[in-house]
Structure formats: structure tokens, C-alpha cells
Amino acid sequence: MSAADRPTRRAPGAPASAGRASAAADPSTIRRSSLDPRDAPIDDTVAALPPVPAERLHPDALRERFHHPPVWTPEFIDDRWRLGPDTPRPAAVLVPLVPRGDGLSVMLTVRTAHLSAHAGQIAFPGGRTEPQDGSPVGTALRETEEEIGLARARVEVLGQLPTYTTGTGFIVTPVVGLVDAEHRLEPDANEVAEVFEVPLAFLLDPANHQRRLYRWSDGLERSFLAMPWRRPEDGREFFVWGVTAAMLRNLYRYIAA
């Protein structure tokens, strides 16, 4: 999935709102260079939000939350400024939550390096909708089974989050599910380089959410969310960003509401 970044372009002294309108009218400017998101400086002017209370991160509490949804507003809904004139194609991803001894974790994938789109990026398992899927849930479960070999019988679907429209032309439904801790995986080596897990409490703590910002010399800016996580066992950093980070931020908003 593409990055959930938001560009602005404004003349010196112009308000930010005017810059956003200008950038939306000229999306081609953002495609002129390929940038490593890790190089973008952190915007530390954004006020911190409180973490989700620990008692809300248990399976029963999540079941109750999805059974009785709160009144809330998603923070990120699209990066449609990069879309062409074509209608976005439907897609879905699974947000897999795995119960572990120290709490729930989120299962994520690293895409293989040879893929033509988003190579090496971190993503939820999922993909485009096929006619036989019947629903976003059907798409998320089928794609997850094809990508990482997680049997759909091992997933308890809790519910869905609002759709997110990507710059690559998809309108994506995140489907949240609890995964049986005794599951087995068989990742498709052509698509998935690695499957790993991050503690849900880490990802739903805004102290770990970084707003990053590129600035070009001509005034173009590109802002996006990142949630870098370092695995304790080997110190390896997994740079969660873009659409994946945006969906996790919406999950934070939903559970914290």
C-alpha cells in the first residue's frame, strides 16, 4: 500500500490551507523524486496524546468496543490528492491481533525486495477485491491466507474500520481480527519476506507516533506518520509508516474514543 502522506506547497507567508489547495492541484510535483522516509526530520511541534488505557487492549474489551462502537472521527481517510481520474478499486487488509503472554500483538509483513510496488515496505496482509469475495471481510481473509498462509478459520473477525483511499488507486477496508495464538503460517516467498509482530500497546501509544516532514527548496512539503519499532531480540528496526501507520492511528482513535 502507498504512503499516507500529505503534501503542501505554499509561498512564503501564505497560510497552510492555501498551500494544501495548491498541492492538490499539482500532484505531479511529488513524483519527481523517490525519498527514503527515514531521512525525513521529525516534526516535534505536534502535541502528544495519551495512550490507550491498558484495560481496553484485552480481547474481551475489543469485542465489546466493536460490538458497541463509539462516536468518533478517523484522523486519516485518504491520500487521494495523488489519484488520477479513474475510480478507486476496492481492496481490504486484515489487521491481525495475536494474543501473547504479555498482551496482544499486531502481525505485520515485510514485502519482498523485488516487487514492483512498495518493495521492502511494511504492510498488513491484504489486497484487491475479487468478485468471489462477497465482502471486504472475504477479501481480507482470502488475501491473508494467500499471502501468509493464515487459515481463515483461525481468525475471529471483530469488525471494520473506515475505508482509506490510497494514492495507488485503491479504496481499502481495514478488517480487524483476533488470531488464534496456535496459528501456523506459510508465507508466500514471492510476496512476503518476513512476518513479525509488534506489541499493540506500543503501536497505540501516540508517544511512539512520529509526524515526519519533508521540505523541498521550492516550498513543497510532504507530511506523513511513522511508528519505528526496534525488536528487542536483535535490535533490528522496523519502520512502520504511510498507510499502515495511518490505519493504526485510526485504530488508536477508535479504541481511545
Tab-separated table of C-alpha atoms in Angstrom:
chain	number	residue	atom	x	y	z
A	1	MET	CA	0.000	0.000	0.000
A	2	SER	CA	1.130	3.517	-0.689
A	3	ALA	CA	2.253	6.045	1.874
A	4	ALA	CA	-0.315	8.138	3.736
A	5	ASP	CA	1.498	11.375	3.159
A	6	ARG	CA	0.040	14.808	2.786
A	7	PRO	CA	1.815	17.480	0.720
A	8	THR	CA	1.577	21.222	0.994
A	9	ARG	CA	3.021	23.858	-1.264
A	10	ARG	CA	2.832	27.465	-0.295
A	11	ALA	CA	4.557	30.740	-0.957
A	12	PRO	CA	6.373	32.422	1.941
A	13	GLY	CA	3.804	33.941	4.295
A	14	ALA	CA	0.835	32.110	2.750
A	15	PRO	CA	-1.491	30.172	5.084
A	16	ALA	CA	-1.188	26.393	5.230
A	17	SER	CA	-4.719	25.914	3.867
A	18	ALA	CA	-3.799	27.749	0.681
A	19	GLY	CA	-0.747	25.548	0.275
A	20	ARG	CA	-2.799	22.376	0.502
A	21	ALA	CA	-5.119	23.508	-2.252
A	22	SER	CA	-2.173	24.348	-4.494
A	23	ALA	CA	-0.537	20.966	-3.962
A	24	ALA	CA	-3.783	19.122	-4.626
A	25	ALA	CA	-3.985	20.865	-7.986
A	26	ASP	CA	-0.437	19.864	-8.906
A	27	PRO	CA	0.142	16.305	-7.626
A	28	SER	CA	2.787	15.542	-10.230
A	29	THR	CA	5.361	17.508	-8.279
A	30	ILE	CA	5.510	14.839	-5.579
A	31	ARG	CA	6.527	12.168	-8.082
A	32	ARG	CA	9.706	13.859	-9.220
A	33	SER	CA	11.911	12.118	-6.661
A	34	SER	CA	11.987	8.956	-4.590
A	35	LEU	CA	12.755	9.641	-0.956
A	36	ASP	CA	13.651	7.409	1.962
A	37	PRO	CA	11.067	8.137	4.679
A	38	ARG	CA	13.708	7.556	7.344
A	39	ASP	CA	15.511	10.672	6.132
A	40	ALA	CA	12.565	12.954	6.871
A	41	PRO	CA	13.003	15.001	10.054
A	42	ILE	CA	10.552	14.577	12.916
A	43	ASP	CA	8.075	17.385	13.483
A	44	ASP	CA	8.184	17.632	17.277
A	45	THR	CA	5.704	20.501	17.446
A	46	VAL	CA	2.703	18.136	17.453
A	47	ALA	CA	1.122	17.797	20.896
A	48	ALA	CA	1.253	14.313	22.402
A	49	LEU	CA	-1.936	12.360	23.074
A	50	PRO	CA	-2.469	9.876	25.923
A	51	PRO	CA	-2.027	6.139	25.292
A	52	VAL	CA	-4.988	3.789	25.158
A	53	PRO	CA	-5.731	2.554	28.694
A	54	ALA	CA	-4.356	-0.949	29.198
A	55	GLU	CA	-7.746	-2.374	30.154
A	56	ARG	CA	-9.070	-1.577	26.676
A	57	LEU	CA	-6.448	-3.714	24.955
A	58	HIS	CA	-7.740	-7.100	26.089
A	59	PRO	CA	-9.673	-9.343	23.672
A	60	ASP	CA	-12.965	-9.076	25.573
A	61	ALA	CA	-12.693	-5.294	25.738
A	62	LEU	CA	-12.061	-5.138	21.992
A	63	ARG	CA	-15.021	-7.400	21.309
A	64	GLU	CA	-17.188	-5.061	23.365
A	65	ARG	CA	-15.810	-1.986	21.580
A	66	PHE	CA	-16.611	-3.359	18.135
A	67	HIS	CA	-19.990	-4.618	19.310
A	68	HIS	CA	-20.850	-1.160	20.648
A	69	PRO	CA	-18.868	1.320	18.513
A	70	PRO	CA	-18.180	4.781	19.959
A	71	VAL	CA	-18.863	8.103	18.329
A	72	TRP	CA	-15.550	9.009	16.753
A	73	THR	CA	-13.863	10.501	13.695
A	74	PRO	CA	-10.979	8.867	11.808
A	75	GLU	CA	-7.899	11.027	11.587
A	76	PHE	CA	-6.718	9.750	8.199
A	77	ILE	CA	-9.052	8.820	5.339
A	78	ASP	CA	-7.056	9.174	2.120
A	79	ASP	CA	-4.160	10.450	0.112
A	80	ARG	CA	-6.453	10.958	-2.864
A	81	TRP	CA	-4.502	14.027	-3.999
A	82	ARG	CA	-2.322	11.518	-5.859
A	83	LEU	CA	-5.207	9.754	-7.596
A	84	GLY	CA	-5.913	10.004	-11.291
A	85	PRO	CA	-9.384	10.343	-12.779
A	86	ASP	CA	-10.183	6.619	-12.523
A	87	THR	CA	-12.495	5.262	-9.845
A	88	PRO	CA	-10.512	3.636	-6.988
A	89	ARG	CA	-10.632	-0.154	-6.947
A	90	PRO	CA	-11.864	-1.920	-3.791
A	91	ALA	CA	-9.379	-3.727	-1.575
A	92	ALA	CA	-9.119	-4.909	2.014
A	93	VAL	CA	-6.445	-5.719	4.576
A	94	LEU	CA	-6.512	-7.719	7.776
A	95	VAL	CA	-5.324	-6.068	10.985
A	96	PRO	CA	-4.358	-9.291	12.813
A	97	LEU	CA	-4.213	-9.116	16.615
A	98	VAL	CA	-2.465	-12.058	18.264
A	99	PRO	CA	-2.824	-12.843	21.982
A	100	ARG	CA	0.578	-13.350	23.613
A	101	GLY	CA	1.656	-13.799	27.207
A	102	ASP	CA	2.366	-10.100	27.675
A	103	GLY	CA	-0.679	-8.845	25.757
A	104	LEU	CA	-1.931	-8.526	22.212
A	105	SER	CA	0.465	-8.011	19.329
A	106	VAL	CA	-0.105	-6.835	15.760
A	107	MET	CA	1.032	-9.103	12.936
A	108	LEU	CA	2.714	-7.280	10.042
A	109	THR	CA	4.546	-8.285	6.893
A	110	VAL	CA	7.663	-7.076	5.116
A	111	ARG	CA	7.168	-7.081	1.348
A	112	THR	CA	9.868	-8.721	-0.752
A	113	ALA	CA	12.538	-6.512	-2.285
A	114	HIS	CA	11.878	-7.486	-5.911
A	115	LEU	CA	8.234	-6.368	-6.068
A	116	SER	CA	7.445	-3.571	-8.494
A	117	ALA	CA	5.302	-1.691	-5.964
A	118	HIS	CA	6.230	-0.853	-2.348
A	119	ALA	CA	9.147	-3.273	-2.264
A	120	GLY	CA	10.528	-3.800	1.236
A	121	GLN	CA	7.757	-1.836	2.899
A	122	ILE	CA	5.822	-2.946	5.966
A	123	ALA	CA	2.163	-3.703	5.426
A	124	PHE	CA	-0.867	-5.559	6.667
A	125	PRO	CA	-1.708	-8.697	4.706
A	126	GLY	CA	-4.360	-7.951	2.107
A	127	GLY	CA	-5.018	-6.887	-1.447
A	128	ARG	CA	-7.549	-6.135	-4.132
A	129	THR	CA	-11.099	-7.463	-4.085
A	130	GLU	CA	-12.091	-10.343	-6.349
A	131	PRO	CA	-15.688	-10.980	-7.481
A	132	GLN	CA	-15.979	-14.156	-5.441
A	133	ASP	CA	-15.030	-12.475	-2.145
A	134	GLY	CA	-18.521	-11.200	-1.389
A	135	SER	CA	-17.403	-8.589	1.161
A	136	PRO	CA	-14.340	-6.756	2.486
A	137	VAL	CA	-14.074	-9.443	5.166
A	138	GLY	CA	-13.952	-12.097	2.446
A	139	THR	CA	-11.214	-10.182	0.632
A	140	ALA	CA	-9.115	-9.657	3.769
A	141	LEU	CA	-9.328	-13.300	4.814
A	142	ARG	CA	-8.632	-14.687	1.329
A	143	GLU	CA	-5.691	-12.374	0.696
A	144	THR	CA	-4.237	-13.088	4.127
A	145	GLU	CA	-4.458	-16.816	3.528
A	146	GLU	CA	-2.781	-16.436	0.138
A	147	GLU	CA	-0.024	-14.132	1.387
A	148	ILE	CA	0.989	-15.649	4.704
A	149	GLY	CA	-0.912	-18.949	4.894
A	150	LEU	CA	-3.047	-17.939	7.875
A	151	ALA	CA	-6.189	-20.062	7.712
A	152	ARG	CA	-9.372	-18.013	7.904
A	153	ALA	CA	-10.725	-20.446	10.496
A	154	ARG	CA	-8.024	-19.117	12.832
A	155	VAL	CA	-9.362	-15.537	12.639
A	156	GLU	CA	-12.207	-14.125	14.731
A	157	VAL	CA	-13.368	-11.032	12.869
A	158	LEU	CA	-14.139	-8.173	15.255
A	159	GLY	CA	-15.208	-5.539	12.767
A	160	GLN	CA	-14.091	-2.960	10.246
A	161	LEU	CA	-12.545	0.494	10.333
A	162	PRO	CA	-13.428	3.268	7.856
A	163	THR	CA	-12.001	2.900	4.367
A	164	TYR	CA	-8.757	4.552	3.326
A	165	THR	CA	-8.213	5.722	-0.255
A	166	THR	CA	-4.615	5.286	-1.397
A	167	GLY	CA	-2.602	7.183	-3.956
A	168	THR	CA	-2.148	3.969	-5.917
A	169	GLY	CA	-5.853	3.813	-6.723
A	170	PHE	CA	-7.405	1.581	-4.066
A	171	ILE	CA	-10.124	2.186	-1.516
A	172	VAL	CA	-9.063	-0.110	1.304
A	173	THR	CA	-11.192	-1.504	4.122
A	174	PRO	CA	-9.218	-2.480	7.250
A	175	VAL	CA	-10.736	-5.591	8.857
A	176	VAL	CA	-9.714	-6.124	12.478
A	177	GLY	CA	-9.497	-9.693	13.749
A	178	LEU	CA	-8.241	-11.762	16.669
A	179	VAL	CA	-5.900	-14.552	15.584
A	180	ASP	CA	-5.692	-17.886	17.361
A	181	ALA	CA	-2.343	-17.950	19.168
A	182	GLU	CA	-1.811	-21.525	17.933
A	183	HIS	CA	-1.947	-20.496	14.264
A	184	ARG	CA	0.531	-21.640	11.640
A	185	LEU	CA	1.916	-19.509	8.828
A	186	GLU	CA	3.186	-20.341	5.349
A	187	PRO	CA	4.226	-17.017	3.803
A	188	ASP	CA	4.318	-16.712	0.024
A	189	ALA	CA	8.035	-16.173	-0.583
A	190	ASN	CA	7.290	-14.256	-3.770
A	191	GLU	CA	5.393	-11.533	-1.890
A	192	VAL	CA	6.410	-11.703	1.756
A	193	ALA	CA	9.988	-11.516	3.005
A	194	GLU	CA	9.094	-11.732	6.685
A	195	VAL	CA	6.196	-11.824	9.126
A	196	PHE	CA	6.727	-10.198	12.517
A	197	GLU	CA	4.711	-8.912	15.477
A	198	VAL	CA	4.711	-5.618	17.353
A	199	PRO	CA	3.049	-5.128	20.751
A	200	LEU	CA	-0.342	-3.493	20.295
A	201	ALA	CA	0.308	-1.283	23.329
A	202	PHE	CA	3.368	0.184	21.576
A	203	LEU	CA	1.509	0.953	18.369
A	204	LEU	CA	-1.447	2.501	20.190
A	205	ASP	CA	0.703	4.836	22.280
A	206	PRO	CA	0.980	8.212	20.494
A	207	ALA	CA	4.322	8.757	22.209
A	208	ASN	CA	5.600	6.310	19.566
A	209	HIS	CA	3.895	8.097	16.660
A	210	GLN	CA	6.186	10.399	14.708
A	211	ARG	CA	4.950	13.115	12.380
A	212	ARG	CA	7.664	13.430	9.751
A	213	LEU	CA	8.021	16.208	7.231
A	214	TYR	CA	9.972	16.679	4.015
A	215	ARG	CA	10.657	20.196	2.801
A	216	TRP	CA	11.979	20.916	-0.681
A	217	SER	CA	13.761	24.123	-1.629
A	218	ASP	CA	10.815	25.346	-3.727
A	219	GLY	CA	8.359	25.183	-0.819
A	220	LEU	CA	6.822	21.747	-1.387
A	221	GLU	CA	6.209	19.828	1.830
A	222	ARG	CA	5.250	16.219	2.429
A	223	SER	CA	3.996	15.094	5.829
A	224	PHE	CA	3.382	11.516	6.962
A	225	LEU	CA	3.115	9.366	10.074
A	226	ALA	CA	5.733	6.834	11.189
A	227	MET	CA	5.978	4.363	14.068
A	228	PRO	CA	9.519	2.925	14.132
A	229	TRP	CA	9.835	-0.139	16.358
A	230	ARG	CA	13.020	-1.900	17.400
A	231	ARG	CA	12.805	-5.641	18.051
A	232	PRO	CA	14.253	-6.435	21.496
A	233	GLU	CA	15.775	-9.771	20.479
A	234	ASP	CA	18.156	-8.429	17.847
A	235	GLY	CA	17.770	-4.641	17.868
A	236	ARG	CA	16.501	-4.564	14.292
A	237	GLU	CA	14.345	-1.563	13.447
A	238	PHE	CA	11.070	-1.972	11.558
A	239	PHE	CA	9.963	1.333	10.058
A	240	VAL	CA	6.169	1.322	10.083
A	241	TRP	CA	4.871	4.298	8.112
A	242	GLY	CA	2.443	5.549	5.489
A	243	VAL	CA	-0.890	3.810	5.000
A	244	THR	CA	-0.107	1.151	7.612
A	245	ALA	CA	0.713	3.800	10.218
A	246	ALA	CA	-2.369	5.824	9.248
A	247	MET	CA	-4.646	2.825	9.769
A	248	LEU	CA	-3.037	2.103	13.130
A	249	ARG	CA	-3.570	5.734	14.133
A	250	ASN	CA	-7.252	5.364	13.212
A	251	LEU	CA	-7.392	2.216	15.323
A	252	TYR	CA	-5.936	4.243	18.185
A	253	ARG	CA	-8.628	6.887	17.721
A	254	TYR	CA	-11.345	4.237	17.628
A	255	ILE	CA	-10.274	2.417	20.789
A	256	ALA	CA	-9.393	5.602	22.697
A	257	ALA	CA	-12.730	7.328	21.895
